[in-house]
mmCIF file with all atom_site columns, C-alpha atoms in Angstrom:
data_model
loop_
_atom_site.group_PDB
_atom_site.id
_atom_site.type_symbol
_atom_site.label_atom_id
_atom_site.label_alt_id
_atom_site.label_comp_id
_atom_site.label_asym_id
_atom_site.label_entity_id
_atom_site.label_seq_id
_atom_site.pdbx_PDB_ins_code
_atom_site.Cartn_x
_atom_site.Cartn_y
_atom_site.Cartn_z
_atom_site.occupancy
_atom_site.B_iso_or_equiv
_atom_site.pdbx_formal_charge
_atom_site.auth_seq_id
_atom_site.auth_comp_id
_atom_site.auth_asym_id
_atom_site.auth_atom_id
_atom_site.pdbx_PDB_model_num
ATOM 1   C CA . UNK A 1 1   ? 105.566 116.469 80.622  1.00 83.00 ? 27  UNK A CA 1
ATOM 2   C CA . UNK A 1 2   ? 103.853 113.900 82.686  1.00 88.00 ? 28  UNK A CA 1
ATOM 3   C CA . UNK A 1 3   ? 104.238 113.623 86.441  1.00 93.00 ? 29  UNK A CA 1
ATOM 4   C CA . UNK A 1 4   ? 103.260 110.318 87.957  1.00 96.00 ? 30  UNK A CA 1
ATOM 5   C CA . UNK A 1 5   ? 102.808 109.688 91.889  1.00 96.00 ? 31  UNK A CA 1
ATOM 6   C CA . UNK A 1 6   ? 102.204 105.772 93.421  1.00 97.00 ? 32  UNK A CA 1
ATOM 7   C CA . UNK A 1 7   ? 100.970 105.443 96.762  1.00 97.00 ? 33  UNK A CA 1
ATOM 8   C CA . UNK A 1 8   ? 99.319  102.280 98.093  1.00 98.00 ? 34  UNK A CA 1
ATOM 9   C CA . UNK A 1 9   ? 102.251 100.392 98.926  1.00 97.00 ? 35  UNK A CA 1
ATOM 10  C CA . UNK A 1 10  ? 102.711 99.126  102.108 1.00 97.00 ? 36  UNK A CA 1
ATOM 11  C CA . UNK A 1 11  ? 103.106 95.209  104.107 1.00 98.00 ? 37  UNK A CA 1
ATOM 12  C CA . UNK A 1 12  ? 100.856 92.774  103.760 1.00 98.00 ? 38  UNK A CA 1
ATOM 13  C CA . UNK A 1 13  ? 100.615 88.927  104.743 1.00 98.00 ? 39  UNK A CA 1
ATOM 14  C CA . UNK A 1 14  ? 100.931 86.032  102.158 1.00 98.00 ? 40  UNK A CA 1
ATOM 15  C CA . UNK A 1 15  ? 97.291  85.904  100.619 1.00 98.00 ? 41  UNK A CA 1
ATOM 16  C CA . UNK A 1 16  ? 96.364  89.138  101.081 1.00 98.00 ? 42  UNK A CA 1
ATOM 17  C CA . UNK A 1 17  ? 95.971  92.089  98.820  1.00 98.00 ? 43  UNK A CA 1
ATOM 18  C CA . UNK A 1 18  ? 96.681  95.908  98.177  1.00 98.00 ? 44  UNK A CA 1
ATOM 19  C CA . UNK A 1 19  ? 95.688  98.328  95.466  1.00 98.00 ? 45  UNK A CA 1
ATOM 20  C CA . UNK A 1 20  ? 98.136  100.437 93.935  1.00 98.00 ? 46  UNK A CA 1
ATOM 21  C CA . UNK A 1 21  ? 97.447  104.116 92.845  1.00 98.00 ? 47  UNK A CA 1
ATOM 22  C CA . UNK A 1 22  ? 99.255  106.173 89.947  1.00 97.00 ? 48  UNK A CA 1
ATOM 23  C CA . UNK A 1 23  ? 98.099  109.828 90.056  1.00 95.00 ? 49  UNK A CA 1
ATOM 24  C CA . UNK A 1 24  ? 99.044  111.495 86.408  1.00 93.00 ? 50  UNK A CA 1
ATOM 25  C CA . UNK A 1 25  ? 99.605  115.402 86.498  1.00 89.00 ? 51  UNK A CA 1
ATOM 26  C CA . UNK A 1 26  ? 100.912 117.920 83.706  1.00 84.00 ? 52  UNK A CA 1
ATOM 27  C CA . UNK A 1 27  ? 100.899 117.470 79.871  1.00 72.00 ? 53  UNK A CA 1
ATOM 28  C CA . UNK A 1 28  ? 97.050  117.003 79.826  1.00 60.00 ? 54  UNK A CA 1
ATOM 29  C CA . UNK A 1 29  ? 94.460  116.323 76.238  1.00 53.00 ? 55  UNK A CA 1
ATOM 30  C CA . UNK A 1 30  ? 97.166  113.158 75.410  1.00 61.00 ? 56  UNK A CA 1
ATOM 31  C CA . UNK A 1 31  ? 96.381  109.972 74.868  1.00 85.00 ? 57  UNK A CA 1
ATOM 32  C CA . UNK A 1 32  ? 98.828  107.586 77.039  1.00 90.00 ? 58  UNK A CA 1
ATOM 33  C CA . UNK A 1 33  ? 99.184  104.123 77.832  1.00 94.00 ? 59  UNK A CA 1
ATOM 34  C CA . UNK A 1 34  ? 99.836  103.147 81.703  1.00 95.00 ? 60  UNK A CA 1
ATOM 35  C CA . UNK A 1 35  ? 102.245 100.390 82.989  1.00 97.00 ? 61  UNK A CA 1
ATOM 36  C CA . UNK A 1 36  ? 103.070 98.597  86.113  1.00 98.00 ? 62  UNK A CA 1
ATOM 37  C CA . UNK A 1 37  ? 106.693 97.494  86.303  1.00 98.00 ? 63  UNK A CA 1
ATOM 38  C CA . UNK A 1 38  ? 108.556 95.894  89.727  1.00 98.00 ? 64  UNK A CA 1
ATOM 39  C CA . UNK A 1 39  ? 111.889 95.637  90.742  1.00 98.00 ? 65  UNK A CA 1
ATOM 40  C CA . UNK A 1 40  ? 112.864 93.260  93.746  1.00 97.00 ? 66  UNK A CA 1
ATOM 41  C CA . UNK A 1 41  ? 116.084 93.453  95.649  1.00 93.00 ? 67  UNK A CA 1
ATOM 42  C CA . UNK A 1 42  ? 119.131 92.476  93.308  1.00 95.00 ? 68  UNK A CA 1
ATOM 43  C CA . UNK A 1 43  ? 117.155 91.968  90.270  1.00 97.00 ? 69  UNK A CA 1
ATOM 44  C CA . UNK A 1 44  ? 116.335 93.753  87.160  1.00 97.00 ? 70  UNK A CA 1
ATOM 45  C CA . UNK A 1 45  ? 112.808 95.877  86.792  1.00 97.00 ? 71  UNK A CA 1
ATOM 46  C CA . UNK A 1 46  ? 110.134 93.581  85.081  1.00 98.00 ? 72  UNK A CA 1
ATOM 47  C CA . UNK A 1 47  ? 106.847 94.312  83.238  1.00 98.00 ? 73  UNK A CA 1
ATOM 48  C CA . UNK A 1 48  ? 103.891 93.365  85.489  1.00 98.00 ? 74  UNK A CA 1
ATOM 49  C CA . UNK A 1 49  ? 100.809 94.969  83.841  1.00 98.00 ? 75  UNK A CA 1
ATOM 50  C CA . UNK A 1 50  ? 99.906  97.600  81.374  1.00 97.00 ? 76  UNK A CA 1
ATOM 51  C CA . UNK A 1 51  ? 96.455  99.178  79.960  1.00 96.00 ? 77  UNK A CA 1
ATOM 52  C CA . UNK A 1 52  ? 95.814  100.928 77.287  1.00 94.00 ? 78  UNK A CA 1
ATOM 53  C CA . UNK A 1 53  ? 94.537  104.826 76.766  1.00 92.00 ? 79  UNK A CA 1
ATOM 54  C CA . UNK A 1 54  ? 90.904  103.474 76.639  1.00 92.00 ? 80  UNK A CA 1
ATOM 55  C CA . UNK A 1 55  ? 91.379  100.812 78.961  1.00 93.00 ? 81  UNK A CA 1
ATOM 56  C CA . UNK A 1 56  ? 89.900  98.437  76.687  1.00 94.00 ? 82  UNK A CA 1
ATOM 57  C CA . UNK A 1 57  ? 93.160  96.179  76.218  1.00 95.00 ? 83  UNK A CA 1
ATOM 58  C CA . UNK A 1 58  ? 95.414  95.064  78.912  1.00 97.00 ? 84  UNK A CA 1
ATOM 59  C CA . UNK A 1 59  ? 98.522  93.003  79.391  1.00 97.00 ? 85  UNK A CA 1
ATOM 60  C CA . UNK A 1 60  ? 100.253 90.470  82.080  1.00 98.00 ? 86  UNK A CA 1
ATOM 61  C CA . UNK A 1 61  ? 103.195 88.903  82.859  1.00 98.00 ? 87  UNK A CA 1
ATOM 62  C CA . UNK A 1 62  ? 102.639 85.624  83.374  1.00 98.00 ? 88  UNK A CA 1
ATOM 63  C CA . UNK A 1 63  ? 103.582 86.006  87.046  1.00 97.00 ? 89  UNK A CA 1
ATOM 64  C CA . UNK A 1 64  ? 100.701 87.770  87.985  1.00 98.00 ? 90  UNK A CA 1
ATOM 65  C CA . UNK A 1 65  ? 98.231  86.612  85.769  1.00 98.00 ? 91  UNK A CA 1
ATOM 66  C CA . UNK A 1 66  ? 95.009  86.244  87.242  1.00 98.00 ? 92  UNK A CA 1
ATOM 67  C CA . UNK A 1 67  ? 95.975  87.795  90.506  1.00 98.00 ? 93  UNK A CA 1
ATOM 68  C CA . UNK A 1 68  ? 96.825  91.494  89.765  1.00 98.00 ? 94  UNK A CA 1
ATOM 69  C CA . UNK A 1 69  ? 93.856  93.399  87.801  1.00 98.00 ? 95  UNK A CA 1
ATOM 70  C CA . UNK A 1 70  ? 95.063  96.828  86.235  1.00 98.00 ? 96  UNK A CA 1
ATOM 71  C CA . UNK A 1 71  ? 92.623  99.710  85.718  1.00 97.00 ? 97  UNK A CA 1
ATOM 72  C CA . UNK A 1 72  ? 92.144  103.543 84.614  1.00 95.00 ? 98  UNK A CA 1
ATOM 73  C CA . UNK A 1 73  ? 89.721  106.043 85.551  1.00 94.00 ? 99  UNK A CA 1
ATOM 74  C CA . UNK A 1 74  ? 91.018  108.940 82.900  1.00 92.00 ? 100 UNK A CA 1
ATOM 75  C CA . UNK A 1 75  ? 88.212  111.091 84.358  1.00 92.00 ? 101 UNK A CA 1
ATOM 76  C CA . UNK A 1 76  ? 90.687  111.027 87.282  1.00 93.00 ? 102 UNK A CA 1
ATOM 77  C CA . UNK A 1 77  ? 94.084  111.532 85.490  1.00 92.00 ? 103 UNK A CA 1
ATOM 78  C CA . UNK A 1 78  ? 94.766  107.898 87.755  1.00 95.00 ? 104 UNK A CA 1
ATOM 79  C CA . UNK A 1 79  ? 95.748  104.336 87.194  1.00 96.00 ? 105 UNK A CA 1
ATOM 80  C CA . UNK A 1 80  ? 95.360  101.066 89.399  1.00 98.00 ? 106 UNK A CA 1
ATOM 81  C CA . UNK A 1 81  ? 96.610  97.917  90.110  1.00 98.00 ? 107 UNK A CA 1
ATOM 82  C CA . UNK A 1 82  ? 95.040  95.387  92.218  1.00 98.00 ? 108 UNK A CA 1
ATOM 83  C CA . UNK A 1 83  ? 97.074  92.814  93.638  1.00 98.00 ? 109 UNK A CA 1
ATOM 84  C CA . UNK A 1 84  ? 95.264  90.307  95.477  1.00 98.00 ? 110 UNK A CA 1
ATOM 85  C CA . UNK A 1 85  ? 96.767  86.672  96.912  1.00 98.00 ? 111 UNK A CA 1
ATOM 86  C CA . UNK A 1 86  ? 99.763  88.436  97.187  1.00 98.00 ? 112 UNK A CA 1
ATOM 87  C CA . UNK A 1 87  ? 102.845 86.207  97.262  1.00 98.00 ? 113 UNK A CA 1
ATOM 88  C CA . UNK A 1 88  ? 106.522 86.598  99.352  1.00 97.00 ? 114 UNK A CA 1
ATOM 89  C CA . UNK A 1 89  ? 107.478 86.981  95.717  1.00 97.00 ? 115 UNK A CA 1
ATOM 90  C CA . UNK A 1 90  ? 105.639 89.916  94.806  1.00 98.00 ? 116 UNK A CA 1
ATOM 91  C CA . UNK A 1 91  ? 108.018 92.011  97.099  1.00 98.00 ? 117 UNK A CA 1
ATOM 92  C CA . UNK A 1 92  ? 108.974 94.546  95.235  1.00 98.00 ? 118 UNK A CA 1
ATOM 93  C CA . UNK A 1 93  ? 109.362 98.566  94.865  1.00 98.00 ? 119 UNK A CA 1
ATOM 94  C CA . UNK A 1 94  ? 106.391 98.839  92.036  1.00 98.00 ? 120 UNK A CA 1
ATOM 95  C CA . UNK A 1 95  ? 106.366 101.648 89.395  1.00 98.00 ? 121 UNK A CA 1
ATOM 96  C CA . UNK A 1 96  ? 104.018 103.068 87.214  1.00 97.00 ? 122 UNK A CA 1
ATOM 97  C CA . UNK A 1 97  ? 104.533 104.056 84.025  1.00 97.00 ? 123 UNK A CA 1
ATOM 98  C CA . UNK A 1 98  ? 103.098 106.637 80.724  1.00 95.00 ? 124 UNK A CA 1
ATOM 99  C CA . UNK A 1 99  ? 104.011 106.401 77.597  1.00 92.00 ? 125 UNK A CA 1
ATOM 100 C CA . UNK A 1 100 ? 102.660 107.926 73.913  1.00 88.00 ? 126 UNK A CA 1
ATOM 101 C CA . UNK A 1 101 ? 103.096 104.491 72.188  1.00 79.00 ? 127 UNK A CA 1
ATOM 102 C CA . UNK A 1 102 ? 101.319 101.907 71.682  1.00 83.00 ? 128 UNK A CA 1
ATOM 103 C CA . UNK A 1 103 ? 101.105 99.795  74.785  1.00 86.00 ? 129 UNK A CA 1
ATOM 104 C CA . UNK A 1 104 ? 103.457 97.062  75.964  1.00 89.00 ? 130 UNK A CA 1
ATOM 105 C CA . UNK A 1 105 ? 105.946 95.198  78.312  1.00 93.00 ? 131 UNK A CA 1
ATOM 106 C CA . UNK A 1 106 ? 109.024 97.437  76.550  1.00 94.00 ? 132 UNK A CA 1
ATOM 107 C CA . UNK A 1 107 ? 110.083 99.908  79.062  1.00 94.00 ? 133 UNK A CA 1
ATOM 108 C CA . UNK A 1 108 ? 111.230 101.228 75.861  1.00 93.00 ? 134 UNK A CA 1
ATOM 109 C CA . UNK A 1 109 ? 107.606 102.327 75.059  1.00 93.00 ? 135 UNK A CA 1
ATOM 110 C CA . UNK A 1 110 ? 107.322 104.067 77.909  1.00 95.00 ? 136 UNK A CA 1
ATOM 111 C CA . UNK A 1 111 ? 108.094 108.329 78.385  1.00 93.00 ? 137 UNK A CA 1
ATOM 112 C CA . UNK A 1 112 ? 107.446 108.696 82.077  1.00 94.00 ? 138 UNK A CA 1
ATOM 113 C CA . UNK A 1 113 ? 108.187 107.211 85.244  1.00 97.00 ? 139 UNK A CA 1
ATOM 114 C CA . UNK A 1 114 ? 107.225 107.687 88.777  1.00 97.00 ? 140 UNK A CA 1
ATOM 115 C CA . UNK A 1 115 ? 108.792 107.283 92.072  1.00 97.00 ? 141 UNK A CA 1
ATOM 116 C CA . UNK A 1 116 ? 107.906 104.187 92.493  1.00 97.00 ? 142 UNK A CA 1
ATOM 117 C CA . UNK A 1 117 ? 106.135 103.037 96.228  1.00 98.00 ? 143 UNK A CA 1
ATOM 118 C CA . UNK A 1 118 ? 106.899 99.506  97.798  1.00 98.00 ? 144 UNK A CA 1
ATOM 119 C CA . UNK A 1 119 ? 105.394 96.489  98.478  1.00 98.00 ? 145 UNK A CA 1
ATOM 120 C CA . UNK A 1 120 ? 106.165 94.116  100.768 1.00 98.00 ? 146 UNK A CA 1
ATOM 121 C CA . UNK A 1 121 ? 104.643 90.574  101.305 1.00 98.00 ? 147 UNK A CA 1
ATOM 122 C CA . UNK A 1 122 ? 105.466 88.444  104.377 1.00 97.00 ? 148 UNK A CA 1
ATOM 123 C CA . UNK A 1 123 ? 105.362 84.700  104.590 1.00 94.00 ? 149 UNK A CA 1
#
Protein backbone atom coordinates (compact mmCIF):
# COMPACT_ATOMS: atom_id res chain seq x y z
CA UNK A 1 0.00 0.00 0.00
CA UNK A 2 1.03 3.38 -1.14
CA UNK A 3 -0.21 6.60 0.42
CA UNK A 4 0.18 9.70 -1.67
CA UNK A 5 -0.31 13.43 -0.29
CA UNK A 6 -0.33 16.76 -2.93
CA UNK A 7 0.09 20.02 -1.52
CA UNK A 8 1.19 23.06 -3.54
CA UNK A 9 -1.97 24.00 -4.95
CA UNK A 10 -3.22 27.20 -4.53
CA UNK A 11 -4.31 30.69 -7.00
CA UNK A 12 -2.20 32.10 -9.17
CA UNK A 13 -2.44 34.85 -12.03
CA UNK A 14 -2.34 33.99 -15.83
CA UNK A 15 1.53 33.59 -16.49
CA UNK A 16 2.54 32.63 -13.39
CA UNK A 17 3.62 29.38 -11.89
CA UNK A 18 3.33 26.82 -8.91
CA UNK A 19 5.06 23.59 -8.06
CA UNK A 20 3.17 20.71 -7.10
CA UNK A 21 4.32 18.17 -4.39
CA UNK A 22 3.35 14.31 -4.10
CA UNK A 23 4.69 12.89 -0.79
CA UNK A 24 4.70 8.79 -1.16
CA UNK A 25 4.39 6.84 2.26
CA UNK A 26 3.92 2.97 3.02
CA UNK A 27 4.77 -0.05 0.77
CA UNK A 28 8.49 1.02 0.55
CA UNK A 29 11.78 -1.08 -1.64
CA UNK A 30 9.13 -0.87 -4.95
CA UNK A 31 9.81 0.40 -7.95
CA UNK A 32 6.79 2.83 -9.11
CA UNK A 33 6.04 5.09 -11.77
CA UNK A 34 4.46 8.68 -10.78
CA UNK A 35 1.65 10.55 -12.69
CA UNK A 36 0.03 13.87 -12.78
CA UNK A 37 -3.61 13.73 -13.85
CA UNK A 38 -6.30 16.97 -13.69
CA UNK A 39 -9.78 17.19 -13.61
CA UNK A 40 -11.57 20.65 -14.28
CA UNK A 41 -15.11 21.43 -13.36
CA UNK A 42 -17.61 19.23 -15.52
CA UNK A 43 -15.03 17.36 -17.33
CA UNK A 44 -13.41 14.06 -17.24
CA UNK A 45 -9.76 13.53 -15.37
CA UNK A 46 -6.93 13.81 -18.05
CA UNK A 47 -3.27 12.65 -18.13
CA UNK A 48 -0.97 15.69 -17.70
CA UNK A 49 2.51 14.23 -16.93
CA UNK A 50 4.11 11.08 -15.78
CA UNK A 51 7.89 9.91 -14.90
CA UNK A 52 9.23 6.95 -14.63
CA UNK A 53 10.84 4.92 -11.42
CA UNK A 54 14.31 6.30 -12.46
CA UNK A 55 13.15 9.44 -13.68
CA UNK A 56 14.95 9.01 -16.77
CA UNK A 57 11.75 8.96 -19.15
CA UNK A 58 8.87 11.26 -18.94
CA UNK A 59 5.61 11.95 -20.68
CA UNK A 60 3.16 15.05 -21.68
CA UNK A 61 0.02 15.79 -22.83
CA UNK A 62 0.23 17.94 -25.41
CA UNK A 63 -1.49 20.64 -23.34
CA UNK A 64 1.21 21.24 -21.19
CA UNK A 65 4.04 20.50 -23.14
CA UNK A 66 6.81 22.66 -22.56
CA UNK A 67 5.23 24.44 -19.68
CA UNK A 68 4.81 21.83 -16.86
CA UNK A 69 8.26 19.93 -15.99
CA UNK A 70 7.67 16.67 -13.82
CA UNK A 71 10.34 15.39 -11.42
CA UNK A 72 11.30 12.71 -8.59
CA UNK A 73 13.61 12.85 -5.82
CA UNK A 74 13.13 8.91 -4.65
CA UNK A 75 15.67 9.74 -1.91
CA UNK A 76 12.60 11.67 -0.68
CA UNK A 77 9.73 9.13 -1.30
CA UNK A 78 8.32 12.65 -3.41
CA UNK A 79 7.27 13.68 -6.84
CA UNK A 80 6.93 17.21 -8.60
CA UNK A 81 5.35 19.05 -11.08
CA UNK A 82 6.24 22.42 -12.17
CA UNK A 83 3.77 24.40 -13.84
CA UNK A 84 4.95 27.58 -15.03
CA UNK A 85 2.93 30.21 -17.59
CA UNK A 86 0.07 28.90 -16.08
CA UNK A 87 -3.08 29.34 -18.16
CA UNK A 88 -7.10 30.07 -17.01
CA UNK A 89 -7.18 26.60 -18.50
CA UNK A 90 -5.00 24.83 -16.28
CA UNK A 91 -7.70 25.20 -13.47
CA UNK A 92 -8.04 22.18 -12.21
CA UNK A 93 -8.07 19.83 -8.91
CA UNK A 94 -4.53 17.99 -9.88
CA UNK A 95 -3.72 14.41 -8.71
CA UNK A 96 -0.86 12.41 -8.40
CA UNK A 97 -0.57 9.13 -9.12
CA UNK A 98 1.74 5.42 -8.39
CA UNK A 99 1.55 2.68 -10.17
CA UNK A 100 3.80 -0.86 -10.55
CA UNK A 101 3.54 -0.75 -14.41
CA UNK A 102 5.22 0.49 -16.81
CA UNK A 103 4.58 4.18 -17.13
CA UNK A 104 1.86 5.96 -19.07
CA UNK A 105 -1.22 8.27 -19.70
CA UNK A 106 -3.66 4.99 -18.77
CA UNK A 107 -5.10 5.67 -15.45
CA UNK A 108 -5.41 2.07 -15.92
CA UNK A 109 -1.63 1.69 -15.15
CA UNK A 110 -1.89 3.32 -12.23
CA UNK A 111 -2.47 1.48 -8.33
CA UNK A 112 -2.66 4.56 -6.18
CA UNK A 113 -4.19 7.79 -5.98
CA UNK A 114 -4.03 10.76 -3.79
CA UNK A 115 -6.33 13.38 -2.63
CA UNK A 116 -5.76 15.44 -5.08
CA UNK A 117 -4.96 19.55 -4.17
CA UNK A 118 -6.29 22.41 -6.53
CA UNK A 119 -5.17 24.80 -8.74
CA UNK A 120 -6.59 27.70 -9.74
CA UNK A 121 -5.47 30.22 -12.49
CA UNK A 122 -7.10 33.66 -12.90
CA UNK A 123 -7.29 35.68 -16.06
Amino acid sequence: QVQLVESGGGLVQAGGSLRLSCAASGRSGSSYAMGWFRQAPGKEREFVAAINWRGTNTYYADSVKGRFTISRDNAKNTGYLQMNSLKPEDTAVYYCAAGYGVVGQEEERYDYWGQGTQVTVSS
